[in-house]
Amino acid sequence: MKNHQYLQLAAILGALAVGIGAFGAHGLKPILEANAKVDTFETAVKYHFYHTIAILILAIWLNIQPEMKKISRVIWSFFVGILIFSGSLYFLSLTGINWLGAITPIGGLFFIYGWLSLIWLSKRKIS
C-alpha cells in the first residue's frame, strides 16, 4: 500500500466511526436498548475512533518519513483490530448473539500487538 493510501484508510475509518456512532445513537437506539447492548456498542465506537486516530497519526508520520516502512505493520495491526474487535462488538450489540464475544479478544490482541510493535520499532529507531 502506498503511504498516501494509509491517510485515505484513516479518513474512511474515521467517517465510518462517526456514521456508525451517530446511527447507533439515533437510528439503532431502540434495538440496542432492547438487547441491553448500548454500552457494548459505545465501547466498539470508542475503540474504533481511538485506533483510527492512531492510524491517522502514523500515516502522517509515514508520509513525512517514508523510509519508516515498518510502521505499516502497526497500521495494519490496528486496522485488523478495528475489524475484529469493534466489528464483533457492533454485530453482538445488534444481534444479541453472545458467542461473538469469544472472538472480540482476538481483535484486542491485534491492538496490543500494534502498540507493542510501536514500542519495539521506536527502540530500533524505526527503520
mmCIF file of N, CA and C in Angstrom:
data_model
loop_
_atom_site.group_PDB
_atom_site.id
_atom_site.type_symbol
_atom_site.label_atom_id
_atom_site.label_comp_id
_atom_site.label_asym_id
_atom_site.label_seq_id
_atom_site.Cartn_x
_atom_site.Cartn_y
_atom_site.Cartn_z
ATOM 1 N N MET A 1 0.856 -1.176 0.000
ATOM 2 C CA MET A 1 0.000 0.000 0.000
ATOM 3 C C MET A 1 0.900 1.237 0.000
ATOM 4 N N LYS A 2 0.566 2.212 -0.815
ATOM 5 C CA LYS A 2 1.347 3.442 -0.867
ATOM 6 C C LYS A 2 1.046 4.286 0.366
ATOM 7 N N ASN A 3 2.020 5.090 0.767
ATOM 8 C CA ASN A 3 1.902 5.860 2.006
ATOM 9 C C ASN A 3 0.650 6.731 2.060
ATOM 10 N N HIS A 4 0.296 7.381 0.959
ATOM 11 C CA HIS A 4 -0.882 8.256 0.985
ATOM 12 C C HIS A 4 -2.177 7.454 1.158
ATOM 13 N N GLN A 5 -2.138 6.182 0.811
ATOM 14 C CA GLN A 5 -3.337 5.353 0.967
ATOM 15 C C GLN A 5 -3.642 5.065 2.438
ATOM 16 N N TYR A 6 -2.633 5.131 3.287
ATOM 17 C CA TYR A 6 -2.888 4.979 4.721
ATOM 18 C C TYR A 6 -3.681 6.174 5.250
ATOM 19 N N LEU A 7 -3.407 7.356 4.722
ATOM 20 C CA LEU A 7 -4.205 8.531 5.087
ATOM 21 C C LEU A 7 -5.653 8.346 4.635
ATOM 22 N N GLN A 8 -5.829 7.809 3.456
ATOM 23 C CA GLN A 8 -7.176 7.552 2.947
ATOM 24 C C GLN A 8 -7.885 6.496 3.802
ATOM 25 N N LEU A 9 -7.145 5.478 4.220
ATOM 26 C CA LEU A 9 -7.714 4.457 5.099
ATOM 27 C C LEU A 9 -8.192 5.093 6.404
ATOM 28 N N ALA A 10 -7.363 5.947 6.989
ATOM 29 C CA ALA A 10 -7.744 6.631 8.237
ATOM 30 C C ALA A 10 -8.981 7.499 8.020
ATOM 31 N N ALA A 11 -9.055 8.178 6.885
ATOM 32 C CA ALA A 11 -10.215 9.028 6.596
ATOM 33 C C ALA A 11 -11.492 8.192 6.466
ATOM 34 N N ILE A 12 -11.391 7.067 5.787
ATOM 35 C CA ILE A 12 -12.554 6.181 5.631
ATOM 36 C C ILE A 12 -12.981 5.623 6.983
ATOM 37 N N LEU A 13 -12.008 5.158 7.765
ATOM 38 C CA LEU A 13 -12.331 4.608 9.085
ATOM 39 C C LEU A 13 -12.929 5.671 9.998
ATOM 40 N N GLY A 14 -12.412 6.899 9.910
ATOM 41 C CA GLY A 14 -12.964 7.989 10.716
ATOM 42 C C GLY A 14 -14.397 8.312 10.324
ATOM 43 N N ALA A 15 -14.651 8.378 9.026
ATOM 44 C CA ALA A 15 -16.012 8.653 8.557
ATOM 45 C C ALA A 15 -16.962 7.534 8.997
ATOM 46 N N LEU A 16 -16.494 6.296 8.905
ATOM 47 C CA LEU A 16 -17.320 5.166 9.351
ATOM 48 C C LEU A 16 -17.597 5.237 10.851
ATOM 49 N N ALA A 17 -16.589 5.600 11.636
ATOM 50 C CA ALA A 17 -16.779 5.687 13.089
ATOM 51 C C ALA A 17 -17.828 6.741 13.437
ATOM 52 N N VAL A 18 -17.759 7.886 12.770
ATOM 53 C CA VAL A 18 -18.753 8.938 13.014
ATOM 54 C C VAL A 18 -20.138 8.461 12.579
ATOM 55 N N GLY A 19 -20.221 7.899 11.386
ATOM 56 C CA GLY A 19 -21.504 7.435 10.868
ATOM 57 C C GLY A 19 -22.105 6.325 11.712
ATOM 58 N N ILE A 20 -21.292 5.340 12.069
ATOM 59 C CA ILE A 20 -21.785 4.228 12.876
ATOM 60 C C ILE A 20 -22.202 4.725 14.258
ATOM 61 N N GLY A 21 -21.383 5.602 14.848
ATOM 62 C CA GLY A 21 -21.707 6.142 16.165
ATOM 63 C C GLY A 21 -23.007 6.934 16.158
ATOM 64 N N ALA A 22 -23.177 7.771 15.144
ATOM 65 C CA ALA A 22 -24.402 8.576 15.045
ATOM 66 C C ALA A 22 -25.621 7.693 14.776
ATOM 67 N N PHE A 23 -25.450 6.732 13.883
ATOM 68 C CA PHE A 23 -26.555 5.830 13.565
ATOM 69 C C PHE A 23 -26.947 5.018 14.798
ATOM 70 N N GLY A 24 -25.942 4.589 15.560
ATOM 71 C CA GLY A 24 -26.219 3.840 16.779
ATOM 72 C C GLY A 24 -26.949 4.676 17.817
ATOM 73 N N ALA A 25 -26.555 5.944 17.938
ATOM 74 C CA ALA A 25 -27.169 6.824 18.938
ATOM 75 C C ALA A 25 -28.596 7.206 18.573
ATOM 76 N N HIS A 26 -28.898 7.213 17.282
ATOM 77 C CA HIS A 26 -30.216 7.677 16.848
ATOM 78 C C HIS A 26 -31.052 6.556 16.220
ATOM 79 N N GLY A 27 -30.589 6.005 15.128
ATOM 80 C CA GLY A 27 -31.385 5.025 14.391
ATOM 81 C C GLY A 27 -31.466 3.658 15.036
ATOM 82 N N LEU A 28 -30.415 3.263 15.755
ATOM 83 C CA LEU A 28 -30.391 1.917 16.325
ATOM 84 C C LEU A 28 -30.724 1.890 17.812
ATOM 85 N N LYS A 29 -30.996 3.037 18.374
ATOM 86 C CA LYS A 29 -31.219 3.112 19.818
ATOM 87 C C LYS A 29 -32.267 2.115 20.328
ATOM 88 N N PRO A 30 -33.424 1.986 19.652
ATOM 89 C CA PRO A 30 -34.413 1.005 20.146
ATOM 90 C C PRO A 30 -33.890 -0.434 20.134
ATOM 91 N N ILE A 31 -33.143 -0.794 19.109
ATOM 92 C CA ILE A 31 -32.597 -2.157 19.011
ATOM 93 C C ILE A 31 -31.554 -2.384 20.090
ATOM 94 N N LEU A 32 -30.666 -1.393 20.268
ATOM 95 C CA LEU A 32 -29.608 -1.527 21.259
ATOM 96 C C LEU A 32 -30.175 -1.589 22.669
ATOM 97 N N GLU A 33 -31.191 -0.773 22.931
ATOM 98 C CA GLU A 33 -31.815 -0.800 24.257
ATOM 99 C C GLU A 33 -32.564 -2.109 24.487
ATOM 100 N N ALA A 34 -33.190 -2.633 23.447
ATOM 101 C CA ALA A 34 -33.919 -3.901 23.574
ATOM 102 C C ALA A 34 -32.957 -5.051 23.887
ATOM 103 N N ASN A 35 -31.772 -5.003 23.313
ATOM 104 C CA ASN A 35 -30.767 -6.035 23.556
ATOM 105 C C ASN A 35 -29.903 -5.723 24.782
ATOM 106 N N ALA A 36 -30.138 -4.564 25.416
ATOM 107 C CA ALA A 36 -29.333 -4.107 26.561
ATOM 108 C C ALA A 36 -27.852 -4.055 26.192
ATOM 109 N N LYS A 37 -27.572 -3.559 24.986
ATOM 110 C CA LYS A 37 -26.200 -3.558 24.477
ATOM 111 C C LYS A 37 -25.701 -2.155 24.110
ATOM 112 N N VAL A 38 -26.265 -1.110 24.692
ATOM 113 C CA VAL A 38 -25.826 0.256 24.385
ATOM 114 C C VAL A 38 -24.362 0.434 24.774
ATOM 115 N N ASP A 39 -23.981 -0.047 25.965
ATOM 116 C CA ASP A 39 -22.597 0.088 26.424
ATOM 117 C C ASP A 39 -21.628 -0.658 25.514
ATOM 118 N N THR A 40 -22.030 -1.814 25.060
ATOM 119 C CA THR A 40 -21.193 -2.603 24.157
ATOM 120 C C THR A 40 -20.963 -1.856 22.850
ATOM 121 N N PHE A 41 -22.017 -1.283 22.315
ATOM 122 C CA PHE A 41 -21.920 -0.525 21.072
ATOM 123 C C PHE A 41 -21.006 0.689 21.260
ATOM 124 N N GLU A 42 -21.175 1.392 22.380
ATOM 125 C CA GLU A 42 -20.343 2.567 22.658
ATOM 126 C C GLU A 42 -18.871 2.192 22.808
ATOM 127 N N THR A 43 -18.600 1.054 23.410
ATOM 128 C CA THR A 43 -17.216 0.578 23.523
ATOM 129 C C THR A 43 -16.627 0.331 22.141
ATOM 130 N N ALA A 44 -17.402 -0.287 21.267
ATOM 131 C CA ALA A 44 -16.946 -0.545 19.900
ATOM 132 C C ALA A 44 -16.597 0.753 19.185
ATOM 133 N N VAL A 45 -17.464 1.752 19.321
ATOM 134 C CA VAL A 45 -17.233 3.045 18.657
ATOM 135 C C VAL A 45 -15.979 3.722 19.224
ATOM 136 N N LYS A 46 -15.811 3.680 20.541
ATOM 137 C CA LYS A 46 -14.638 4.313 21.169
ATOM 138 C C LYS A 46 -13.336 3.703 20.651
ATOM 139 N N TYR A 47 -13.250 2.384 20.683
ATOM 140 C CA TYR A 47 -12.021 1.737 20.223
ATOM 141 C C TYR A 47 -11.810 1.942 18.721
ATOM 142 N N HIS A 48 -12.887 1.982 17.976
ATOM 143 C CA HIS A 48 -12.823 2.284 16.541
ATOM 144 C C HIS A 48 -12.187 3.659 16.352
ATOM 145 N N PHE A 49 -12.684 4.656 17.100
ATOM 146 C CA PHE A 49 -12.152 6.016 16.995
ATOM 147 C C PHE A 49 -10.706 6.110 17.464
ATOM 148 N N TYR A 50 -10.406 5.551 18.631
ATOM 149 C CA TYR A 50 -9.046 5.647 19.178
ATOM 150 C C TYR A 50 -8.020 5.132 18.176
ATOM 151 N N HIS A 51 -8.312 3.997 17.600
ATOM 152 C CA HIS A 51 -7.334 3.392 16.703
ATOM 153 C C HIS A 51 -7.342 4.014 15.314
ATOM 154 N N THR A 52 -8.453 4.621 14.937
ATOM 155 C CA THR A 52 -8.469 5.401 13.696
ATOM 156 C C THR A 52 -7.572 6.624 13.837
ATOM 157 N N ILE A 53 -7.648 7.293 14.977
ATOM 158 C CA ILE A 53 -6.786 8.452 15.223
ATOM 159 C C ILE A 53 -5.322 8.023 15.236
ATOM 160 N N ALA A 54 -5.040 6.879 15.853
ATOM 161 C CA ALA A 54 -3.667 6.363 15.853
ATOM 162 C C ALA A 54 -3.198 6.078 14.426
ATOM 163 N N ILE A 55 -4.050 5.468 13.610
ATOM 164 C CA ILE A 55 -3.699 5.200 12.215
ATOM 165 C C ILE A 55 -3.428 6.513 11.477
ATOM 166 N N LEU A 56 -4.255 7.518 11.713
ATOM 167 C CA LEU A 56 -4.060 8.821 11.067
ATOM 168 C C LEU A 56 -2.703 9.411 11.432
ATOM 169 N N ILE A 57 -2.366 9.407 12.703
ATOM 170 C CA ILE A 57 -1.074 9.949 13.150
ATOM 171 C C ILE A 57 0.076 9.170 12.534
ATOM 172 N N LEU A 58 -0.019 7.851 12.539
ATOM 173 C CA LEU A 58 1.038 7.034 11.946
ATOM 174 C C LEU A 58 1.142 7.247 10.436
ATOM 175 N N ALA A 59 0.007 7.429 9.772
ATOM 176 C CA ALA A 59 0.017 7.680 8.321
ATOM 177 C C ALA A 59 0.688 9.016 8.014
ATOM 178 N N ILE A 60 0.409 10.024 8.818
ATOM 179 C CA ILE A 60 1.056 11.323 8.633
ATOM 180 C C ILE A 60 2.554 11.175 8.845
ATOM 181 N N TRP A 61 2.924 10.482 9.905
ATOM 182 C CA TRP A 61 4.333 10.242 10.204
ATOM 183 C C TRP A 61 5.011 9.512 9.048
ATOM 184 N N LEU A 62 4.353 8.507 8.504
ATOM 185 C CA LEU A 62 4.913 7.742 7.397
ATOM 186 C C LEU A 62 5.054 8.598 6.139
ATOM 187 N N ASN A 63 4.134 9.539 5.934
ATOM 188 C CA ASN A 63 4.258 10.430 4.781
ATOM 189 C C ASN A 63 5.387 11.435 4.956
ATOM 190 N N ILE A 64 5.667 11.817 6.183
ATOM 191 C CA ILE A 64 6.768 12.740 6.451
ATOM 192 C C ILE A 64 8.111 12.023 6.353
ATOM 193 N N GLN A 65 8.150 10.791 6.848
ATOM 194 C CA GLN A 65 9.377 9.994 6.817
ATOM 195 C C GLN A 65 9.102 8.648 6.146
ATOM 196 N N PRO A 66 9.038 8.630 4.818
ATOM 197 C CA PRO A 66 8.659 7.405 4.096
ATOM 198 C C PRO A 66 9.630 6.237 4.281
ATOM 199 N N GLU A 67 10.816 6.503 4.765
ATOM 200 C CA GLU A 67 11.774 5.411 4.982
ATOM 201 C C GLU A 67 11.369 4.517 6.162
ATOM 202 N N MET A 68 10.402 4.941 6.935
ATOM 203 C CA MET A 68 9.948 4.192 8.107
ATOM 204 C C MET A 68 8.867 3.177 7.704
ATOM 205 N N LYS A 69 9.216 2.301 6.795
ATOM 206 C CA LYS A 69 8.253 1.377 6.192
ATOM 207 C C LYS A 69 7.623 0.413 7.189
ATOM 208 N N LYS A 70 8.332 0.069 8.239
ATOM 209 C CA LYS A 70 7.817 -0.919 9.185
ATOM 210 C C LYS A 70 6.636 -0.398 9.996
ATOM 211 N N ILE A 71 6.402 0.895 9.953
ATOM 212 C CA ILE A 71 5.262 1.475 10.662
ATOM 213 C C ILE A 71 3.948 0.948 10.062
ATOM 214 N N SER A 72 4.003 0.500 8.814
ATOM 215 C CA SER A 72 2.791 -0.037 8.186
ATOM 216 C C SER A 72 2.299 -1.289 8.911
ATOM 217 N N ARG A 73 3.208 -2.026 9.544
ATOM 218 C CA ARG A 73 2.811 -3.209 10.333
ATOM 219 C C ARG A 73 1.887 -2.790 11.478
ATOM 220 N N VAL A 74 2.196 -1.664 12.112
ATOM 221 C CA VAL A 74 1.374 -1.165 13.211
ATOM 222 C C VAL A 74 0.015 -0.718 12.676
ATOM 223 N N ILE A 75 0.021 -0.015 11.546
ATOM 224 C CA ILE A 75 -1.225 0.449 10.937
ATOM 225 C C ILE A 75 -2.131 -0.742 10.624
ATOM 226 N N TRP A 76 -1.569 -1.781 10.012
ATOM 227 C CA TRP A 76 -2.373 -2.953 9.664
ATOM 228 C C TRP A 76 -2.873 -3.688 10.895
ATOM 229 N N SER A 77 -2.061 -3.720 11.937
ATOM 230 C CA SER A 77 -2.499 -4.363 13.171
ATOM 231 C C SER A 77 -3.696 -3.625 13.768
ATOM 232 N N PHE A 78 -3.632 -2.296 13.778
ATOM 233 C CA PHE A 78 -4.764 -1.507 14.283
ATOM 234 C C PHE A 78 -5.999 -1.685 13.398
ATOM 235 N N PHE A 79 -5.792 -1.750 12.090
ATOM 236 C CA PHE A 79 -6.916 -1.926 11.172
ATOM 237 C C PHE A 79 -7.620 -3.271 11.420
ATOM 238 N N VAL A 80 -6.841 -4.323 11.518
ATOM 239 C CA VAL A 80 -7.424 -5.647 11.779
ATOM 240 C C VAL A 80 -8.092 -5.653 13.152
ATOM 241 N N GLY A 81 -7.482 -4.983 14.117
ATOM 242 C CA GLY A 81 -8.098 -4.870 15.436
ATOM 243 C C GLY A 81 -9.456 -4.194 15.385
ATOM 244 N N ILE A 82 -9.555 -3.128 14.599
ATOM 245 C CA ILE A 82 -10.850 -2.455 14.436
ATOM 246 C C ILE A 82 -11.872 -3.407 13.825
ATOM 247 N N LEU A 83 -11.457 -4.104 12.773
ATOM 248 C CA LEU A 83 -12.383 -5.026 12.110
ATOM 249 C C LEU A 83 -12.891 -6.106 13.062
ATOM 250 N N ILE A 84 -11.971 -6.729 13.798
ATOM 251 C CA ILE A 84 -12.369 -7.856 14.641
ATOM 252 C C ILE A 84 -12.971 -7.387 15.959
ATOM 253 N N PHE A 85 -12.281 -6.480 16.672
ATOM 254 C CA PHE A 85 -12.766 -6.046 17.988
ATOM 255 C C PHE A 85 -14.056 -5.245 17.851
ATOM 256 N N SER A 86 -13.968 -4.116 17.169
ATOM 257 C CA SER A 86 -15.158 -3.266 17.049
ATOM 258 C C SER A 86 -16.228 -3.940 16.213
ATOM 259 N N GLY A 87 -15.816 -4.595 15.136
ATOM 260 C CA GLY A 87 -16.786 -5.265 14.271
ATOM 261 C C GLY A 87 -17.593 -6.318 15.010
ATOM 262 N N SER A 88 -16.919 -7.136 15.825
ATOM 263 C CA SER A 88 -17.647 -8.168 16.567
ATOM 264 C C SER A 88 -18.561 -7.547 17.620
ATOM 265 N N LEU A 89 -18.120 -6.450 18.247
ATOM 266 C CA LEU A 89 -18.973 -5.789 19.232
ATOM 267 C C LEU A 89 -20.167 -5.110 18.575
ATOM 268 N N TYR A 90 -19.964 -4.524 17.392
ATOM 269 C CA TYR A 90 -21.104 -3.953 16.664
ATOM 270 C C TYR A 90 -22.141 -5.049 16.389
ATOM 271 N N PHE A 91 -21.657 -6.148 15.844
ATOM 272 C CA PHE A 91 -22.542 -7.244 15.475
ATOM 273 C C PHE A 91 -23.230 -7.831 16.711
ATOM 274 N N LEU A 92 -22.463 -8.045 17.769
ATOM 275 C CA LEU A 92 -23.010 -8.592 19.011
ATOM 276 C C LEU A 92 -24.092 -7.678 19.580
ATOM 277 N N SER A 93 -23.844 -6.375 19.571
ATOM 278 C CA SER A 93 -24.814 -5.449 20.159
ATOM 279 C C SER A 93 -26.094 -5.349 19.332
ATOM 280 N N LEU A 94 -26.005 -5.587 18.047
ATOM 281 C CA LEU A 94 -27.190 -5.507 17.193
ATOM 282 C C LEU A 94 -27.980 -6.814 17.138
ATOM 283 N N THR A 95 -27.277 -7.932 17.259
ATOM 284 C CA THR A 95 -27.946 -9.218 17.107
ATOM 285 C C THR A 95 -28.203 -9.912 18.434
ATOM 286 N N GLY A 96 -27.428 -9.581 19.442
ATOM 287 C CA GLY A 96 -27.546 -10.267 20.725
ATOM 288 C C GLY A 96 -26.909 -11.646 20.721
ATOM 289 N N ILE A 97 -26.200 -11.989 19.654
ATOM 290 C CA ILE A 97 -25.521 -13.288 19.563
ATOM 291 C C ILE A 97 -24.273 -13.223 20.442
ATOM 292 N N ASN A 98 -24.332 -13.860 21.588
ATOM 293 C CA ASN A 98 -23.272 -13.713 22.591
ATOM 294 C C ASN A 98 -21.988 -14.465 22.278
ATOM 295 N N TRP A 99 -22.043 -15.522 21.467
ATOM 296 C CA TRP A 99 -20.819 -16.265 21.186
ATOM 297 C C TRP A 99 -19.789 -15.412 20.458
ATOM 298 N N LEU A 100 -20.237 -14.298 19.848
ATOM 299 C CA LEU A 100 -19.287 -13.408 19.176
ATOM 300 C C LEU A 100 -18.305 -12.788 20.152
ATOM 301 N N GLY A 101 -18.701 -12.722 21.410
ATOM 302 C CA GLY A 101 -17.788 -12.213 22.424
ATOM 303 C C GLY A 101 -16.507 -13.020 22.505
ATOM 304 N N ALA A 102 -16.548 -14.244 22.023
ATOM 305 C CA ALA A 102 -15.360 -15.101 22.042
ATOM 306 C C ALA A 102 -14.286 -14.641 21.065
ATOM 307 N N ILE A 103 -14.676 -13.956 19.982
ATOM 308 C CA ILE A 103 -13.658 -13.509 19.016
ATOM 309 C C ILE A 103 -13.213 -12.064 19.271
ATOM 310 N N THR A 104 -13.947 -11.337 20.074
ATOM 311 C CA THR A 104 -13.593 -9.947 20.367
ATOM 312 C C THR A 104 -12.174 -9.822 20.912
ATOM 313 N N PRO A 105 -11.750 -10.678 21.855
ATOM 314 C CA PRO A 105 -10.382 -10.547 22.378
ATOM 315 C C PRO A 105 -9.292 -10.709 21.315
ATOM 316 N N ILE A 106 -9.598 -11.425 20.243
ATOM 317 C CA ILE A 106 -8.605 -11.546 19.160
ATOM 318 C C ILE A 106 -8.316 -10.166 18.580
ATOM 319 N N GLY A 107 -9.363 -9.372 18.395
ATOM 320 C CA GLY A 107 -9.166 -8.001 17.935
ATOM 321 C C GLY A 107 -8.366 -7.189 18.940
ATOM 322 N N GLY A 108 -8.643 -7.403 20.220
ATOM 323 C CA GLY A 108 -7.871 -6.727 21.270
ATOM 324 C C GLY A 108 -6.403 -7.104 21.210
ATOM 325 N N LEU A 109 -6.120 -8.361 20.894
ATOM 326 C CA LEU A 109 -4.716 -8.786 20.752
ATOM 327 C C LEU A 109 -4.029 -8.071 19.593
ATOM 328 N N PHE A 110 -4.763 -7.818 18.521
ATOM 329 C CA PHE A 110 -4.189 -7.056 17.405
ATOM 330 C C PHE A 110 -3.874 -5.622 17.839
ATOM 331 N N PHE A 111 -4.762 -5.026 18.648
ATOM 332 C CA PHE A 111 -4.477 -3.691 19.179
ATOM 333 C C PHE A 111 -3.208 -3.709 20.029
ATOM 334 N N ILE A 112 -3.132 -4.676 20.925
ATOM 335 C CA ILE A 112 -1.957 -4.779 21.809
ATOM 336 C C ILE A 112 -0.698 -5.023 20.997
ATOM 337 N N TYR A 113 -0.773 -5.921 20.029
ATOM 338 C CA TYR A 113 0.384 -6.189 19.170
ATOM 339 C C TYR A 113 0.842 -4.906 18.466
ATOM 340 N N GLY A 114 -0.113 -4.119 17.972
ATOM 341 C CA GLY A 114 0.244 -2.870 17.305
ATOM 342 C C GLY A 114 0.969 -1.917 18.231
ATOM 343 N N TRP A 115 0.460 -1.757 19.439
ATOM 344 C CA TRP A 115 1.110 -0.846 20.400
ATOM 345 C C TRP A 115 2.483 -1.360 20.809
ATOM 346 N N LEU A 116 2.611 -2.673 21.049
ATOM 347 C CA LEU A 116 3.913 -3.231 21.406
ATOM 348 C C LEU A 116 4.892 -3.145 20.233
ATOM 349 N N SER A 117 4.401 -3.327 19.022
ATOM 350 C CA SER A 117 5.255 -3.169 17.836
ATOM 351 C C SER A 117 5.767 -1.744 17.728
ATOM 352 N N LEU A 118 4.931 -0.803 18.071
ATOM 353 C CA LEU A 118 5.347 0.600 18.026
ATOM 354 C C LEU A 118 6.479 0.852 19.021
ATOM 355 N N ILE A 119 6.372 0.268 20.208
ATOM 356 C CA ILE A 119 7.464 0.393 21.188
ATOM 357 C C ILE A 119 8.735 -0.231 20.627
ATOM 358 N N TRP A 120 8.615 -1.448 20.096
ATOM 359 C CA TRP A 120 9.775 -2.154 19.561
ATOM 360 C C TRP A 120 10.416 -1.365 18.414
ATOM 361 N N LEU A 121 9.564 -0.837 17.524
ATOM 362 C CA LEU A 121 10.092 -0.072 16.393
ATOM 363 C C LEU A 121 10.774 1.210 16.858
ATOM 364 N N SER A 122 10.235 1.854 17.873
ATOM 365 C CA SER A 122 10.843 3.097 18.354
ATOM 366 C C SER A 122 12.210 2.823 18.973
ATOM 367 N N LYS A 123 12.380 1.680 19.590
ATOM 368 C CA LYS A 123 13.682 1.314 20.159
ATOM 369 C C LYS A 123 14.699 0.993 19.062
ATOM 370 N N ARG A 124 14.201 0.562 17.920
ATOM 371 C CA ARG A 124 15.081 0.232 16.791
ATOM 372 C C ARG A 124 15.227 1.421 15.847
ATOM 373 N N LYS A 125 14.764 2.594 16.276
ATOM 374 C CA LYS A 125 14.830 3.835 15.505
ATOM 375 C C LYS A 125 14.016 3.769 14.224
ATOM 376 N N ILE A 126 13.028 2.902 14.197
ATOM 377 C CA ILE A 126 12.053 2.760 13.113
ATOM 378 C C ILE A 126 12.689 2.870 11.730
ATOM 379 N N SER A 127 13.373 1.824 11.367
ATOM 380 C CA SER A 127 13.990 1.820 10.030
ATOM 381 C C SER A 127 13.261 0.899 9.096
#
